[in-house]
Short mmCIF file of C-alpha atoms in Angstrom, two decimals:
data_model
loop_
_atom_site.label_atom_id
_atom_site.label_comp_id
_atom_site.label_asym_id
_atom_site.label_seq_id
_atom_site.Cartn_x
_atom_site.Cartn_y
_atom_site.Cartn_z
CA MET A 206 85.23 156.92 43.25
CA VAL A 207 86.33 154.86 46.13
CA ASP A 208 86.12 150.99 45.71
CA ALA A 209 84.26 149.34 48.65
CA GLN A 210 86.32 146.80 50.27
CA VAL A 211 84.91 143.74 51.92
CA GLN A 212 85.86 143.15 55.57
CA PRO A 213 86.30 139.48 56.84
CA SER A 214 83.39 138.74 59.05
CA SER A 215 84.11 138.55 62.51
CA VAL A 216 81.02 136.41 63.32
CA ALA A 217 82.09 132.73 63.77
CA ALA A 218 80.15 130.48 61.29
CA SER A 219 77.29 128.66 62.89
CA PRO A 220 77.60 124.83 63.51
CA ALA A 221 75.71 122.70 61.30
CA THR A 222 72.33 121.76 62.70
CA GLU A 223 71.53 118.96 60.33
CA ALA A 224 73.46 116.08 58.56
CA THR A 225 72.91 113.50 56.03
CA CYS A 226 73.16 109.64 57.01
CA ASP A 227 75.95 108.00 55.13
CA ASP A 228 74.04 104.71 55.05
CA CYS A 229 70.46 105.94 54.22
CA GLY A 230 70.65 109.20 53.09
CA VAL A 231 68.12 110.52 55.42
CA SER A 232 68.65 114.05 57.17
CA PHE A 233 69.06 113.99 60.90
CA ASP A 234 69.25 116.67 63.72
CA LEU A 235 72.62 117.25 64.86
CA HIS A 236 71.77 118.70 68.46
CA GLY A 237 73.58 117.35 71.13
CA LEU A 238 75.91 115.36 68.80
CA HIS A 239 79.38 115.99 67.20
CA GLU A 240 79.34 117.61 64.02
CA THR A 241 81.26 114.72 62.26
CA THR A 242 78.33 112.37 63.06
CA ALA A 243 77.72 110.28 60.09
CA LEU A 244 75.07 107.88 61.02
CA CYS A 245 71.41 108.65 61.87
CA ALA A 246 69.78 106.87 65.13
CA GLU A 247 68.36 103.98 63.27
CA CYS A 248 71.46 103.40 61.23
CA PHE A 249 73.58 103.67 64.26
CA ALA A 250 71.58 101.04 66.05
CA SER A 251 71.77 98.63 62.89
CA TYR A 252 75.55 99.18 63.06
CA LEU A 253 75.88 98.10 66.76
CA ASP A 254 73.69 94.93 65.98
CA THR A 255 76.14 93.97 63.19
CA LEU A 256 78.85 94.11 65.87
CA GLU A 257 76.84 92.18 68.55
CA VAL A 258 78.35 88.70 68.06
CA PRO A 259 81.94 89.61 67.77
CA PHE A 260 81.64 91.88 70.69
CA LEU A 261 79.91 89.15 72.83
CA GLU A 262 82.70 86.61 71.81
CA GLN A 263 85.48 89.10 72.54
CA TYR A 264 84.10 89.98 76.09
CA SER A 265 83.48 86.36 76.93
CA ARG A 266 86.98 85.24 75.86
CA PHE A 267 88.83 88.20 77.37
CA GLY A 268 86.80 91.08 79.21
CA ALA A 269 84.92 88.87 81.73
CA LYS A 270 87.78 86.49 82.36
CA SER A 271 89.99 89.37 82.94
CA ARG A 272 88.26 89.99 86.14
CA ARG A 273 88.87 86.50 87.78
CA THR A 274 92.52 86.59 86.07
CA VAL A 275 93.62 89.65 87.86
CA ALA A 276 91.70 88.87 91.32
CA GLU A 277 93.28 85.44 91.65
CA ALA A 278 96.72 86.82 90.61
CA LEU A 279 96.46 89.12 93.46
CA PHE A 280 95.15 86.82 96.07
CA ARG A 281 98.13 84.25 95.22
CA ALA A 282 100.52 87.27 95.72
CA LEU A 283 99.04 88.16 99.21
CA VAL A 284 101.05 85.38 100.79
CA VAL A 285 104.38 87.03 100.20
CA ALA A 286 103.33 90.65 100.51
CA ASP A 287 103.82 93.14 103.66
CA PRO A 288 100.73 93.97 105.57
CA ASP A 289 100.11 97.25 103.96
CA ASP A 290 100.68 95.94 100.47
CA ARG A 291 98.04 93.19 101.15
CA LYS A 292 95.50 95.96 102.27
CA VAL A 293 96.18 97.60 98.61
CA MET A 294 96.09 94.41 96.86
CA GLY A 295 92.87 93.47 98.92
CA MET A 296 91.24 96.65 97.77
CA ARG A 297 91.93 95.91 94.14
CA ILE A 298 90.42 92.60 94.70
CA VAL A 299 87.12 94.39 95.82
CA GLU A 300 87.24 96.51 92.61
CA GLU A 301 87.39 93.49 90.43
CA TYR A 302 84.46 92.09 92.32
CA LEU A 303 82.22 95.26 91.82
CA SER A 304 83.19 95.35 88.15
CA ALA A 305 82.39 91.63 87.54
CA ALA A 306 78.99 92.11 89.49
CA GLY A 307 78.17 95.30 87.36
CA GLU A 308 79.17 93.58 84.15
CA LEU A 309 76.95 90.64 84.86
CA MET A 310 74.01 92.77 85.61
CA ALA A 311 74.49 94.81 82.37
CA LEU A 312 74.86 91.72 80.62
CA TYR A 313 71.48 90.37 81.75
CA LEU A 314 69.62 93.84 81.15
CA ALA A 315 71.36 93.95 77.72
CA LEU A 316 70.08 90.42 76.75
CA ARG A 317 66.66 90.63 78.52
CA ASN A 318 66.04 93.88 76.65
CA ARG A 319 67.78 93.04 73.24
CA GLY A 320 64.31 93.56 71.31
CA GLN A 321 64.25 97.28 72.47
CA ASN A 322 67.79 98.32 72.39
CA PRO A 323 70.97 97.12 70.66
CA VAL A 324 72.90 94.83 73.20
CA ILE A 325 75.98 96.74 73.07
CA ARG A 326 74.34 100.01 73.84
CA THR A 327 72.69 98.72 76.95
CA PHE A 328 76.02 96.98 78.20
CA MET A 329 78.04 99.91 77.67
CA ASP A 330 75.74 102.50 79.06
CA PHE A 331 75.22 100.45 82.37
CA GLU A 332 76.59 102.17 85.68
CA LEU A 333 76.53 100.44 88.94
CA SER A 334 74.71 102.35 91.27
CA GLU A 335 71.82 101.97 93.95
CA SER A 336 69.16 102.87 91.12
CA SER A 337 70.54 100.13 88.75
CA VAL A 338 70.87 97.69 91.35
CA ALA A 339 67.25 98.31 92.29
CA VAL A 340 66.18 97.55 88.57
CA PHE A 341 68.15 94.47 88.55
CA ARG A 342 66.65 93.16 91.66
CA ALA A 343 63.26 94.35 90.81
CA LEU A 344 63.63 92.00 87.69
CA THR A 345 65.37 89.04 89.29
CA ASP A 346 64.30 88.86 92.95
CA GLY A 347 61.51 86.33 93.64
CA ARG A 348 62.04 84.77 90.13
CA SER A 349 62.43 80.81 89.77
CA GLN A 350 65.36 79.56 88.04
CA ASP A 351 62.86 78.73 85.01
CA GLN A 352 61.45 81.92 85.16
CA LEU A 353 64.90 83.79 85.20
CA LEU A 354 65.75 81.69 81.84
CA ARG A 355 62.55 82.25 80.18
CA ASP A 356 62.70 86.06 80.81
CA LEU A 357 65.81 85.86 78.76
CA GLY A 358 64.23 83.64 76.18
CA PHE A 359 66.51 80.72 76.99
CA PRO A 360 65.47 77.04 77.39
CA THR A 361 65.04 75.25 80.88
CA LEU A 362 66.31 72.20 81.77
CA THR A 363 62.95 70.80 81.19
CA ASP A 364 62.99 72.21 77.49
CA LEU A 365 66.61 70.84 76.96
CA GLU A 366 65.62 67.32 78.26
CA ALA A 367 62.72 67.12 75.82
CA ALA A 368 65.04 68.25 72.98
CA LYS A 369 67.90 66.16 73.82
CA PRO A 370 67.42 63.46 70.86
CA GLU A 371 68.17 66.42 68.61
CA ILE A 372 71.27 68.06 70.23
CA ARG A 373 74.84 66.88 70.06
CA LYS A 374 76.02 65.05 73.10
CA ARG A 375 78.74 67.74 73.70
CA ASP A 376 76.34 70.55 73.18
CA PHE A 377 73.93 69.01 75.49
CA LYS A 378 76.43 68.71 78.28
CA GLN A 379 77.68 72.38 77.85
CA MET A 380 73.99 73.80 77.63
CA ARG A 381 73.00 71.95 80.49
CA ALA A 382 75.93 73.27 82.74
CA ALA A 383 75.04 76.77 81.31
CA ILE A 384 71.49 76.66 82.05
CA GLN A 385 72.30 75.64 85.65
CA ALA A 386 74.98 78.23 86.19
CA ILE A 387 73.25 81.23 84.99
CA PRO A 388 70.65 81.36 87.53
CA ASP A 389 73.05 80.80 90.40
CA GLY A 390 75.37 83.57 88.97
CA LEU A 391 72.53 85.95 88.80
CA GLU A 392 71.46 85.31 92.49
CA ARG A 393 74.89 85.62 93.66
CA VAL A 394 75.35 89.09 91.88
CA GLY A 395 72.46 90.18 93.52
CA ARG A 396 74.13 90.48 96.77
CA VAL A 397 76.12 93.36 95.56
CA GLU A 398 73.26 95.78 96.96
CA ALA A 399 75.13 95.81 100.19
CA ARG A 400 75.24 99.27 101.25
CA ALA A 401 79.05 99.49 102.19
CA LEU A 402 80.00 98.04 98.81
CA LEU A 403 78.04 100.34 96.81
CA GLN A 404 79.22 103.45 98.77
CA LEU A 405 82.84 101.92 97.97
CA HIS A 406 81.88 101.89 94.33
CA ASP A 407 80.64 105.34 94.37
CA GLY A 408 83.78 106.59 96.28
CA LEU A 409 86.00 105.03 93.72
CA LYS A 410 84.39 107.16 90.99
CA LYS A 411 85.63 110.28 92.91
CA SER A 412 88.86 109.04 94.37
CA GLY A 413 91.51 106.43 94.43
CA THR A 414 93.10 107.48 97.43
CA LEU A 415 93.55 104.80 100.28
CA ALA A 416 94.82 104.84 103.58
CA GLN A 417 95.88 102.17 106.23
CA ARG A 418 95.19 104.26 109.19
CA VAL A 419 92.82 107.43 109.96
CA ASP A 420 93.26 108.12 113.44
CA TRP A 421 94.68 111.49 112.20
CA ILE A 422 91.15 112.63 111.25
CA PRO A 423 89.17 113.70 114.23
CA GLU A 424 86.91 110.72 115.69
CA ARG A 425 87.86 108.42 113.07
CA GLY A 426 89.38 105.20 113.19
CA ILE A 427 89.49 101.83 111.33
CA GLN A 428 90.48 98.26 112.56
CA GLN A 429 93.88 96.64 111.76
CA HIS A 430 92.32 94.39 108.83
CA GLN A 431 90.55 97.34 107.23
CA VAL A 432 91.41 99.85 104.64
CA ALA A 433 89.89 103.29 104.28
CA LEU A 434 89.12 105.06 100.78
CA LEU A 435 89.29 108.69 101.14
CA VAL A 436 86.70 110.89 99.35
CA LEU A 437 86.40 114.79 99.55
CA GLU A 438 82.64 115.48 99.72
CA HIS A 439 82.66 119.35 98.65
CA ARG A 440 78.83 119.78 98.90
CA GLN A 441 79.13 118.42 102.54
CA ARG A 442 82.40 119.94 103.26
CA VAL A 443 83.95 116.82 104.90
CA LEU A 444 86.46 114.24 104.15
CA VAL A 445 84.55 110.99 104.20
CA THR A 446 86.19 107.64 105.02
CA HIS A 447 84.64 104.29 103.58
CA ALA A 448 86.26 101.49 105.49
CA LEU A 449 86.44 97.72 104.05
CA SER A 450 87.62 94.57 105.54
CA ILE A 451 90.64 93.14 103.68
CA ASP A 452 91.41 90.08 105.60
CA GLN A 453 92.25 86.64 103.87
CA PRO A 454 89.01 84.86 104.71
CA GLN A 455 87.00 87.84 103.34
CA LEU A 456 88.88 88.14 100.04
CA GLU A 457 88.78 84.59 99.61
CA VAL A 458 85.01 84.96 99.42
CA PHE A 459 85.31 87.75 96.96
CA VAL A 460 87.54 85.77 94.76
CA GLY A 461 85.24 82.66 94.67
CA ALA A 462 82.41 85.28 94.09
CA ILE A 463 84.20 86.71 90.94
CA ASP A 464 84.89 83.02 89.67
CA GLN A 465 80.89 82.32 90.12
CA ILE A 466 79.96 85.66 88.49
CA THR A 467 82.22 85.46 85.32
CA ARG A 468 81.57 82.07 84.80
CA ALA A 469 77.78 82.87 84.79
CA ALA A 470 78.58 85.82 82.26
CA ARG A 471 80.48 83.49 79.95
CA ASP A 472 77.66 80.86 80.07
CA LEU A 473 75.17 83.40 79.51
CA ILE A 474 77.03 84.55 76.32
CA TRP A 475 77.56 81.09 75.19
CA LEU A 476 73.98 80.12 75.53
CA TYR A 477 72.81 83.26 73.95
CA LEU A 478 74.90 82.80 70.88
CA HIS A 479 74.10 79.13 70.68
CA THR A 480 70.37 79.46 70.59
CA ARG A 481 70.36 83.14 68.93
CA ASP A 482 69.49 81.62 65.52
CA LEU A 483 67.02 78.88 66.71
#
């Protein structure tokens, strides 16, 4: 009699389709998730909520401020840079402007929708695009300063004046400054819908290749104070050029806008955290 031998299976083990949440013990579907995922959707949202305050504090102290710091350093360095280097540095200033604008939009939407989604999730999932800018504009265009503040659940200047006897003098001064700065910053960031800037932003996601001349491409050209971003569009089978003005006055406008936008973001966070438990 010949003993039967068990042959090793050539079929790979099927990936797990369910997991048990480490926090609440409920089973959840792993479809579309990594097999090591340990939290169900509800517990993950709660986890993000516990990180909300330190996340916002860190972004206010470092993340938002970094946009202005980089832009101002580059702008100061333009004085001693050669013409080609100025164009590269100028483009980086524009990138910081686009990032600052997108982050303020993300912060506004995150705080406005905090009752439906964790602040961190909305903020981190935001992408600057024509559609996201359209959503931001639909929520902010035509709204008065008081309406913008109330949409966020914040006090207006009238509310602040009424509560003045109950507020410390230092807090009152800072709250007043924040209430005034936030609507101005939101209005300023709304101008990022300019088609050229959005095209540039989309192009930067695909390419980082710059050129100071494009006359080597048939029927293309840019002015002396411009720089071009080159993007290879496979679907159109064309090498696209996005030109942007990088002269000193224009860059000064961008740096000023970054300062205004980042101050509004930091004021937005300060006011939210200060009134969060009230």
